[in-house]
CSV table of C-alpha atoms and ligand atoms in Angstrom, one decimal:
chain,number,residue,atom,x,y,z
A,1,UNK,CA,0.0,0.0,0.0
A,2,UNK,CA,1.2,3.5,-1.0
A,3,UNK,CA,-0.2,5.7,1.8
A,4,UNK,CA,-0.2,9.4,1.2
A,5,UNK,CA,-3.5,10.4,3.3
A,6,UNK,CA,-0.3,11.9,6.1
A,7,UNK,CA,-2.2,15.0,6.7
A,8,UNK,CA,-4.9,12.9,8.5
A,9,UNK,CA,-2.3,11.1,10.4
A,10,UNK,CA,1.3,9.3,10.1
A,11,UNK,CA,2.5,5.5,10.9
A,12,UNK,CA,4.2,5.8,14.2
A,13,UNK,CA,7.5,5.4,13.8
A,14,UNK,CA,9.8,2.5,15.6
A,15,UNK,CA,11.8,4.8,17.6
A,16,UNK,CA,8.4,6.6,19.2
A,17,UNK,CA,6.8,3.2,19.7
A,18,UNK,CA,10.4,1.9,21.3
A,19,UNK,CA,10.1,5.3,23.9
A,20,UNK,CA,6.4,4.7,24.4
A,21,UNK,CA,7.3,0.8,24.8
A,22,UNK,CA,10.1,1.5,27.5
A,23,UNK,CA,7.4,4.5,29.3
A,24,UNK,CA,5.3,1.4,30.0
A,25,UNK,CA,7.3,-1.3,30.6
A,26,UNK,CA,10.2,-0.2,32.4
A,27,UNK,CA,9.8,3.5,33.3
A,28,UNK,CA,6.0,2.8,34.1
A,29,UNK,CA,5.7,5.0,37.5
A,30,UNK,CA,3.7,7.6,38.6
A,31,UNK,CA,6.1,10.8,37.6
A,32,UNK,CA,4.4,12.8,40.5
A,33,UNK,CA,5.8,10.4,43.1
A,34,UNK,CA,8.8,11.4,45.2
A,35,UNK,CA,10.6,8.4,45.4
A,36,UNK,CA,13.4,8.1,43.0
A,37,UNK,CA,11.6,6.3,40.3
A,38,UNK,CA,9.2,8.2,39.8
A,39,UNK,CA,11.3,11.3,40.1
A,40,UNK,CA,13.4,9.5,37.3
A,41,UNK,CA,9.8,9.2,35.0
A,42,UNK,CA,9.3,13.3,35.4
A,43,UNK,CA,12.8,13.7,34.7
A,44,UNK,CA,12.1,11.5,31.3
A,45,UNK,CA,9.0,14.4,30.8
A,46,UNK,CA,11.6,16.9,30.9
A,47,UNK,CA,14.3,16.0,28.6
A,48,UNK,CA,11.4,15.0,26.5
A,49,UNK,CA,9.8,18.7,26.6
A,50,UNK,CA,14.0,20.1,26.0
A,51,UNK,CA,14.0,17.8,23.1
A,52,UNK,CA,10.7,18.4,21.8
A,53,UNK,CA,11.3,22.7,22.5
A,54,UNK,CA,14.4,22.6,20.7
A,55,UNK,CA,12.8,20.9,17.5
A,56,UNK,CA,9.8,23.2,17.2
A,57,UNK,CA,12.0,26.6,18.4
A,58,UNK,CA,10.5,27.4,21.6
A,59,UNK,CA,11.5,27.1,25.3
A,60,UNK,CA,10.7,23.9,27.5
A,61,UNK,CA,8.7,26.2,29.8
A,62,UNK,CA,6.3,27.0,26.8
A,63,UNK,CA,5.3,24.0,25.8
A,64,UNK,CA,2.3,22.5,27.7
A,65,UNK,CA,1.1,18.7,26.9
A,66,UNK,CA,-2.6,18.3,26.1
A,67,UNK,CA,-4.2,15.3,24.7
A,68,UNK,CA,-4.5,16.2,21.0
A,69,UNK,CA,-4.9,19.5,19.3
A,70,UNK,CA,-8.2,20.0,19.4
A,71,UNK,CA,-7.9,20.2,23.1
A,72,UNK,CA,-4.9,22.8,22.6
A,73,UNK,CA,-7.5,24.6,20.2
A,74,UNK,CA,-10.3,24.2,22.7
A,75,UNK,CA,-8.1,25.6,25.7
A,76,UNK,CA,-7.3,29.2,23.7
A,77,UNK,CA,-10.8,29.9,23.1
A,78,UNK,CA,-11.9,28.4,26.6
A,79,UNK,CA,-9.8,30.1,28.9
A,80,UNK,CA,-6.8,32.0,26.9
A,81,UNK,CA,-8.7,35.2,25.9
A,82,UNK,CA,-8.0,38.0,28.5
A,83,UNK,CA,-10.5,40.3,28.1
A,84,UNK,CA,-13.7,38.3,27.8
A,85,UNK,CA,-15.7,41.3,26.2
A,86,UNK,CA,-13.5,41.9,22.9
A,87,UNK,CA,-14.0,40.3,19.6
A,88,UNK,CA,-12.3,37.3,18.5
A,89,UNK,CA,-11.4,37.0,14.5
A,90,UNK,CA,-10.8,33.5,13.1
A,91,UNK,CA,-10.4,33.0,9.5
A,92,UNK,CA,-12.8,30.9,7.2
A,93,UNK,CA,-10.3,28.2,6.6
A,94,UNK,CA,-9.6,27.4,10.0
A,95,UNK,CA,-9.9,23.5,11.3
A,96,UNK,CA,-13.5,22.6,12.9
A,97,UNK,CA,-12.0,22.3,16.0
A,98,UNK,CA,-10.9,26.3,15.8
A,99,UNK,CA,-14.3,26.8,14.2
A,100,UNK,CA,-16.4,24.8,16.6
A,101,UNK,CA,-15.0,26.7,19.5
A,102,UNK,CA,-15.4,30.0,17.4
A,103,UNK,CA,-19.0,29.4,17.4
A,104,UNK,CA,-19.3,28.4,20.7
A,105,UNK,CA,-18.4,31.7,21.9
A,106,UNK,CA,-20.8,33.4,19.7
A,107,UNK,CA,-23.7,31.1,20.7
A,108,UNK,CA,-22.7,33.0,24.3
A,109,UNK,CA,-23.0,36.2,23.1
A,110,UNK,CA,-19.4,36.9,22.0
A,111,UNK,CA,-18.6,38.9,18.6
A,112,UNK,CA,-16.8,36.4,16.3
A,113,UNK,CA,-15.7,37.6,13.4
A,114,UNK,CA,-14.8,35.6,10.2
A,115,UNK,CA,-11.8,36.7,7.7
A,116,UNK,CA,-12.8,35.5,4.1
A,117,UNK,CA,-10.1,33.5,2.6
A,118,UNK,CA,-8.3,33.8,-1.1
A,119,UNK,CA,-8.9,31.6,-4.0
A,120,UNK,CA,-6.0,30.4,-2.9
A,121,UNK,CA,-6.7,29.5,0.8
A,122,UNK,CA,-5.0,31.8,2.5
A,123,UNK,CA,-6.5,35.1,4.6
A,124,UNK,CA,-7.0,37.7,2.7
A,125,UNK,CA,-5.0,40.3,4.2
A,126,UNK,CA,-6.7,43.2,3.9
A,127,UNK,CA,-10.4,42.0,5.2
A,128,UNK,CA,-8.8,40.6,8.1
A,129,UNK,CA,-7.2,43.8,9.3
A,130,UNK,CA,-10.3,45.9,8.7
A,131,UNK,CA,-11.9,44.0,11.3
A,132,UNK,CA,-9.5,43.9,13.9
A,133,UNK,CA,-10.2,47.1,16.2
A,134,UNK,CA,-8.8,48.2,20.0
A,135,UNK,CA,-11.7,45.5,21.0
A,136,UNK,CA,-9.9,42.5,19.2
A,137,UNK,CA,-8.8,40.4,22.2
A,138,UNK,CA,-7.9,37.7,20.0
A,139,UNK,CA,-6.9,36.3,16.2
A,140,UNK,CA,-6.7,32.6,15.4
A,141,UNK,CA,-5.5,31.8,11.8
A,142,UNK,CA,-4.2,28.2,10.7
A,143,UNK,CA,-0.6,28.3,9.8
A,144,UNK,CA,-1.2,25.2,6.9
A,145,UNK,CA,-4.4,24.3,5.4
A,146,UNK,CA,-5.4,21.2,6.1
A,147,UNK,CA,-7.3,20.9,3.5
A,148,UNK,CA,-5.1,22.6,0.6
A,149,UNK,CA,-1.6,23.1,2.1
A,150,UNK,CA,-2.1,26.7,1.5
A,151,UNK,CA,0.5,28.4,4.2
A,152,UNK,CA,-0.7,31.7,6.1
A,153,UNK,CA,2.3,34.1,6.6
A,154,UNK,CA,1.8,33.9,10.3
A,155,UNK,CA,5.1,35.9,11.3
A,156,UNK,CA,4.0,39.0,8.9
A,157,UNK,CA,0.3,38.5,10.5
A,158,UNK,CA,1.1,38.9,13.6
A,159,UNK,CA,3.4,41.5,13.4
A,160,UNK,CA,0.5,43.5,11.4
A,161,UNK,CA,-2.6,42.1,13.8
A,162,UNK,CA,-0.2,43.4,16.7
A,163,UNK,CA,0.5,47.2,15.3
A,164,UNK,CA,-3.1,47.5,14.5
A,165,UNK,CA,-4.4,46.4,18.0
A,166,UNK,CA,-1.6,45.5,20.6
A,167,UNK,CA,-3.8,44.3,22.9
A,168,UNK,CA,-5.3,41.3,20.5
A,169,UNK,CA,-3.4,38.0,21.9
A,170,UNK,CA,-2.6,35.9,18.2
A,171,UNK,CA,-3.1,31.9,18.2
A,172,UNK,CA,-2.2,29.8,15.0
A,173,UNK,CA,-3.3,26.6,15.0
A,174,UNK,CA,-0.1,24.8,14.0
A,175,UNK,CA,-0.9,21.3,13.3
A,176,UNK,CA,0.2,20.6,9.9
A,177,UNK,CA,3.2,23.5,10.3
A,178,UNK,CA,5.0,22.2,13.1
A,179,UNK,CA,8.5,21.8,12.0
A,180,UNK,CA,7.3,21.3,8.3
A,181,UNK,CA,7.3,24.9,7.3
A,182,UNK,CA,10.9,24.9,8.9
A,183,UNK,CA,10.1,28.1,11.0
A,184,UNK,CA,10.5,28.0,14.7
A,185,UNK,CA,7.5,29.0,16.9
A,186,UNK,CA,9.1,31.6,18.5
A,187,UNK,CA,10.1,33.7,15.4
A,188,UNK,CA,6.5,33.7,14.7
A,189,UNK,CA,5.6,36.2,17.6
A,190,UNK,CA,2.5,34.6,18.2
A,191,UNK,CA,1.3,33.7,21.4
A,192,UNK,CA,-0.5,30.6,21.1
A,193,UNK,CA,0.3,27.6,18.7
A,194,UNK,CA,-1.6,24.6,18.9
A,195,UNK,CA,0.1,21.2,17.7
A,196,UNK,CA,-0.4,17.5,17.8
A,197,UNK,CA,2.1,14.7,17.4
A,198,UNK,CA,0.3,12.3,15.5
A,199,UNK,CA,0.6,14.2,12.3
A,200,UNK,CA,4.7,13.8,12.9
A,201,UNK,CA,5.3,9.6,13.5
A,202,UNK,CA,3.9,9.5,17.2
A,203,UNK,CA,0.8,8.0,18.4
A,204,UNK,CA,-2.9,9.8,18.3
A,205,UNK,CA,-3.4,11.2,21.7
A,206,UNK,CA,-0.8,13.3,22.2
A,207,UNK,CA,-0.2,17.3,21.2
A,208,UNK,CA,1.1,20.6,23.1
A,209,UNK,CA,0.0,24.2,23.7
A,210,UNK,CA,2.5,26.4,23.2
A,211,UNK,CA,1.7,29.2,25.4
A,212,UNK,CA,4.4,32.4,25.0
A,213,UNK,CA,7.0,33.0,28.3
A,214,UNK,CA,5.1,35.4,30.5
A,215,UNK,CA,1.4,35.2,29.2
A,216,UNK,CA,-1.2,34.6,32.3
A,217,UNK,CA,-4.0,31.7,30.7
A,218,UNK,CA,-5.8,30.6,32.9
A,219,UNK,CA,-5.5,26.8,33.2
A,220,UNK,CA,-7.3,24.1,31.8
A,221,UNK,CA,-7.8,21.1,34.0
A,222,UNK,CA,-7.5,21.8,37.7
A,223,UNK,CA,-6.2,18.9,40.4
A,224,UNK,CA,-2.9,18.1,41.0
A,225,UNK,CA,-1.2,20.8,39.6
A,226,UNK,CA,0.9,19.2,36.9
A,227,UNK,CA,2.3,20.9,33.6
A,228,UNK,CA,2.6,23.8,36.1
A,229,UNK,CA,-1.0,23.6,37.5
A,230,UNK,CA,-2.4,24.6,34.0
A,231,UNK,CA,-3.2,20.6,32.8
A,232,UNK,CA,-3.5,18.6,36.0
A,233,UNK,CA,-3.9,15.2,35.3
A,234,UNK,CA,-1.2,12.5,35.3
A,235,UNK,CA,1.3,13.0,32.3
A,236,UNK,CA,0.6,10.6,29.4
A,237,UNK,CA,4.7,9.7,29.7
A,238,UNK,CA,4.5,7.1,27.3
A,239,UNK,CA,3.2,9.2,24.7
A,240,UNK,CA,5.1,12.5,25.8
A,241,UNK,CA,8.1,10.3,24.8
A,242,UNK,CA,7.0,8.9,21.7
A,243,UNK,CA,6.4,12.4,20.9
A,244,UNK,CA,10.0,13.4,21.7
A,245,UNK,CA,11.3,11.0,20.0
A,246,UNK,CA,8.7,11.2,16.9
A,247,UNK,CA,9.2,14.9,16.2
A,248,UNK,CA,13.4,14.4,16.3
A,249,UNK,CA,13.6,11.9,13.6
A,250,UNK,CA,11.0,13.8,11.3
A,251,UNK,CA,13.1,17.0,12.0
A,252,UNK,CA,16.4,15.0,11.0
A,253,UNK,CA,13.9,13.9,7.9
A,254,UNK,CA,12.4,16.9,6.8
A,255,UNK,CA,13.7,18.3,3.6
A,256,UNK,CA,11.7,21.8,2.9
A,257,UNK,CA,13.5,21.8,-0.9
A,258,UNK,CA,13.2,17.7,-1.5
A,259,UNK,CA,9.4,18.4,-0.7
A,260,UNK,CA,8.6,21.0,-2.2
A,261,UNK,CA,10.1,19.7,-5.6
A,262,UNK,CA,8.1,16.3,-5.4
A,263,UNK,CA,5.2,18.2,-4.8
A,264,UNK,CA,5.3,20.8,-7.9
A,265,UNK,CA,6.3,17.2,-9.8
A,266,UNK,CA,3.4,15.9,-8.5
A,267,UNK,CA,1.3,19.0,-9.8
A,268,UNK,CA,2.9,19.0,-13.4
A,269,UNK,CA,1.9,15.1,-13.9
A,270,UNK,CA,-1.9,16.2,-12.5
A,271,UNK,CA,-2.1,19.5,-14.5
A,272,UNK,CA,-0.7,17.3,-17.8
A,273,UNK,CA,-3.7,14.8,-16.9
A,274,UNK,CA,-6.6,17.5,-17.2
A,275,UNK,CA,-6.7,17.9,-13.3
A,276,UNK,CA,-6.9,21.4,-11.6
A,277,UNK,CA,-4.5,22.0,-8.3
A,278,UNK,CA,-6.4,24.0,-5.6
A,279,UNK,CA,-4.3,26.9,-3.7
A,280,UNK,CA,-1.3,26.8,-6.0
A,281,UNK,CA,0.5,29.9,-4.2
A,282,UNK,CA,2.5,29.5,-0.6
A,283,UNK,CA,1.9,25.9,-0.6
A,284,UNK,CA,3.6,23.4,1.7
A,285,UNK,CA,5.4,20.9,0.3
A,286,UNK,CA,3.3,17.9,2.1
A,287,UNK,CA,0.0,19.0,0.8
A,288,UNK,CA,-2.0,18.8,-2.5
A,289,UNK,CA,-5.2,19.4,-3.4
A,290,UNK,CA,-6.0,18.2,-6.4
A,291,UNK,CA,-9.5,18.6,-8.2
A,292,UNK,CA,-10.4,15.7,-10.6
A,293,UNK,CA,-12.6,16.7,-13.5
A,294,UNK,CA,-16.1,14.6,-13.8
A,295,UNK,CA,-14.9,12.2,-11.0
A,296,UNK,CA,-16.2,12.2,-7.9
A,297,UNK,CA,-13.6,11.8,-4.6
A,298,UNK,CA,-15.3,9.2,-2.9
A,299,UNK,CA,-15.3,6.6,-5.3
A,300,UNK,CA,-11.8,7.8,-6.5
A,301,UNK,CA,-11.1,7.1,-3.3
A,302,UNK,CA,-12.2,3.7,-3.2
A,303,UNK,CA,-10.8,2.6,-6.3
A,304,UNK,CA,-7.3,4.1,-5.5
A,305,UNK,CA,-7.7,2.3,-2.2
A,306,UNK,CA,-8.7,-1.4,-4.5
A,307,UNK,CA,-5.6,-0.5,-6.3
A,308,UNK,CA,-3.0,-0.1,-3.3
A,309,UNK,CA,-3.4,3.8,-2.9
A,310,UNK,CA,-4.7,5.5,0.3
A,311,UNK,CA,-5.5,9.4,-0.8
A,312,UNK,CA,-7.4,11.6,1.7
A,313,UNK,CA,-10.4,13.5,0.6
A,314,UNK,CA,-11.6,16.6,2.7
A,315,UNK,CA,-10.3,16.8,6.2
A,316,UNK,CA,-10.0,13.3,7.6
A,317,UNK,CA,-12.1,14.5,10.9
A,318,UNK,CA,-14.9,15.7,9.5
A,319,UNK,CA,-15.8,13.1,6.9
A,320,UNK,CA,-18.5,12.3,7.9
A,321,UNK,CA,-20.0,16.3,7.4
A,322,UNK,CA,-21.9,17.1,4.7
A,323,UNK,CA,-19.8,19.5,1.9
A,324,UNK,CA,-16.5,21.4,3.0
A,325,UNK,CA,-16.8,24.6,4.9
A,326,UNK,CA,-13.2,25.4,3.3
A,327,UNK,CA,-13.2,24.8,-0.1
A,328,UNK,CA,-16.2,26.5,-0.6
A,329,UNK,CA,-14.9,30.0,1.5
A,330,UNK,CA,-12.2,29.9,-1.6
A,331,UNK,CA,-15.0,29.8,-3.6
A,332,UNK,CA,-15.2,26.3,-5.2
A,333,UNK,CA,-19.0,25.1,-6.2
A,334,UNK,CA,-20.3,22.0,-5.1
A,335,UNK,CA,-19.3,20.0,-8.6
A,336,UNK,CA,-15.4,21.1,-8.1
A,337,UNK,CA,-15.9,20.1,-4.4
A,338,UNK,CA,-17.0,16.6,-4.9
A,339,UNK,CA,-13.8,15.9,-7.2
A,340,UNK,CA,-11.0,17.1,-4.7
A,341,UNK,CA,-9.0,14.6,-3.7
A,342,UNK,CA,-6.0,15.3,-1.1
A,343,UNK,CA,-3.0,13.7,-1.2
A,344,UNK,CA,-0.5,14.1,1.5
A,345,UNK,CA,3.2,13.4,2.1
A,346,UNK,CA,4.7,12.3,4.3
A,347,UNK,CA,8.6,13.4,5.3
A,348,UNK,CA,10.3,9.9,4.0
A,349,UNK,CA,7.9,9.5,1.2
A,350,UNK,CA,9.8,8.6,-1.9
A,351,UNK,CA,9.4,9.9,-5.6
A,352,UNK,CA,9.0,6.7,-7.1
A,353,UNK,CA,6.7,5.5,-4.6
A,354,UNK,CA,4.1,9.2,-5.0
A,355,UNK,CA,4.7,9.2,-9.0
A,356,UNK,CA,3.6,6.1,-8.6
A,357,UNK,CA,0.3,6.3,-6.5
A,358,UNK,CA,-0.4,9.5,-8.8
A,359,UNK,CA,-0.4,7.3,-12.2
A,360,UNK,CA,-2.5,5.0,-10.2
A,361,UNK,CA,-5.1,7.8,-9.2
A,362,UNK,CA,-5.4,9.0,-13.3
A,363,UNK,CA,-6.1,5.5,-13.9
A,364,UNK,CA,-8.9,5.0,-11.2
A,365,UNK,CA,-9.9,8.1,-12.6
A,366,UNK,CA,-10.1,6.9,-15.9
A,367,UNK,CA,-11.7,4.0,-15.1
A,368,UNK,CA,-14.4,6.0,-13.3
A,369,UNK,CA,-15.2,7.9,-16.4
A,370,UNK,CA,-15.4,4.5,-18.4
A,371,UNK,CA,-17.9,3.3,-16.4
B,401,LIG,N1,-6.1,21.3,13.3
B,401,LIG,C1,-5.7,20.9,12.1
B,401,LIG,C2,-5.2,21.8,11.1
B,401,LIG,C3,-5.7,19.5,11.8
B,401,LIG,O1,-5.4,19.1,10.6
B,401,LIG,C4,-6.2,18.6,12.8
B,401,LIG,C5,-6.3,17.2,12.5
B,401,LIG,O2,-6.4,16.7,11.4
B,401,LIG,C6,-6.5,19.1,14.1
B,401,LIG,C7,-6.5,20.5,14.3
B,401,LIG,C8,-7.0,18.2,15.2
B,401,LIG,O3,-5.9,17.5,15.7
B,401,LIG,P1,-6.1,16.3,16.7
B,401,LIG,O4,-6.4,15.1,15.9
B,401,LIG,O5,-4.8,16.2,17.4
B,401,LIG,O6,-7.1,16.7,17.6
């Protein structure tokens, strides 16, 4: 099988399932304990947050473990806004799980504001700052489209959202940027970013909050007072590990330049196939959205997957919701909709092996039209 659905998540790789493996068998206890094992386990959290801090470009003491992403999301619009009476901007091609707790707050009353996107997925610029005022108390934007890999300048948006309203506190939700775009978190200037391992070769069920040094949020979970009283709850320490270990190797992995070319190679064979790429500007390398004429996704899907080809279509979360919120902000109808397919890489995915899931997709597509 040819798997390229890595947006939606990664196979775990044998040095996070060895840490996670050695977390519960031989490093199993309780790292809130004070006898010396256990203070051994939290000392295992910590090099793992060092390790983890140093790959994404932040500092240990910014980095707060959370279950998954949508939890980090979930937290910002929960508890990290200051002033509870400002507005709060997302944009329209944010992830359901920044949109869901968008939507939240407005069913309580709170002025949410949505930032059209660009035909080519990204925020468009100038709507965005016309509706942040001195109110704004806080702007969420994606950093890479889940759907269409289209990349959000985040450092030049913040910088801008900030001189317009220096109050407004920024969050990107960084899940498919971590270490892929190759720019650490804290050149960003933002001062939330939401991420989650299992987009990176660790297990589901792990991701962080990065909350910036000195910002007050209130916390998230309170009981014992672990990840400094702001996610109490005993440390998932396998998976915190796995995590460590996960996000090192893809770092070691990543090639921004190696990626980006097999993607635009991937576009040309597409494009020469009568296929239309979605978002073609300030792409990342891992993500294509690719809109197959007269075929619909679904049973492209299917047939790819008969064929040895796993291709995502949408975001993987929300299959089961009618249409897509995102591609239709960028202004696709309902025909071009139905024919996106999205094909993800992943950081060790090899030319030969995505040229050849991409012949295999013209093919199913082919076939489709024969029928
Ligand atoms: N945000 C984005 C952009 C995503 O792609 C995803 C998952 O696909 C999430 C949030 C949710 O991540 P998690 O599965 O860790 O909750």
């Amino acid at each position: 099988m040819i798997y390229l659905d890595n947006a939606a998540t990664t196979k775990v790789y044998d040095c996070a399932v060895k840490a996670a493996c050695a977390a519960m068998s031989v490093n199993f206890y309780n790292p809130n304990t004070t006898y010396k094992s256990g203070v051994l386990v939290r000392e295992c959290i910590e090099n793992a947050r060092n390790q983890i801090a140093a790959a994404i470009g932040a500092h240990a003491s910014e980095i707060v473990f959370t279950s998954c992403a949508t939890e980090s999301n979930n937290w910002v619009f929960s508890c990290g806004i200051k002033n509870k009476k400002g507005n709060v901007i997302i944009s329209a091609g944010e992830h359901s799980s920044v949109y869901e707790s968008a939507m939240q707050l407005k069913s309580r009353g709170v002025d949410v504001r949505i930032a059209p996107i660009t035909r080519d997925g990204v925020v468009d610029e100038s709507a965005l700052l016309n509706l942040i005022d001195e109110n704004t108390a806080l702007v969420s934007l994606i950093h890479v489209s889940n759907e269409t890999g289209a990349v959000n300048p985040i450092k030049r948006l913040t910088k801008l959202i900030k001189s317009k309203s220096p109050r407004a506190l920024v969050h990107s939700d960084g899940v498919q940027g971590l270490v892929k775009t190759g720019e650490p978190i804290s050149d960003l200037g933002v001062d939330y970013y939401s991420a989650s391992a299992h987009k990176l070769g660790a297990p589901k069920g792990i991701g962080l909050l990065y909350i910036r040094q000195g910002l007050n949020v209130a916390p998230l979970l309170y009981g014992g007072g672990q990840e400094r009283g702001l996610r109490s709850g005993t440390q998932n320490t396998p998976y915190i590990s796995a995590f460590a270990a996960a996000v090192t190797k893809f770092k070691r992995l990543a090639n921004i330049g190696e990626i980006t070319r097999l993607r635009n190679e991937l576009c040309d064979f597409f494009v020469a196939n009568g296929c239309k790429i979605i978002g073609q500007s300030q792409n990342s390398g891992y993500i294509l959205c690719v809109s197959i004429p007269n075929v619909k996704a679904e049973i492209l899907q299917n047939i790819a997957h008969d064929n040895g080809v796993i291709i995502g279509k949408g975001a993987a979360c929300s299959g089961s919701k009618r249409g897509n919120r995102v591609l239709s902000a960028m202004g696709l109808n309902a025909k071009e909709i139905e024919s996106c397919v999205r094909i993800s890489l992943a950081a060790d995915t090899s030319r030969e092996e995505a040229m050849e899931a991409a012949k295999i997709i013209i093919q199913a597509a082919n076939q489709i039209r024969s029928l």
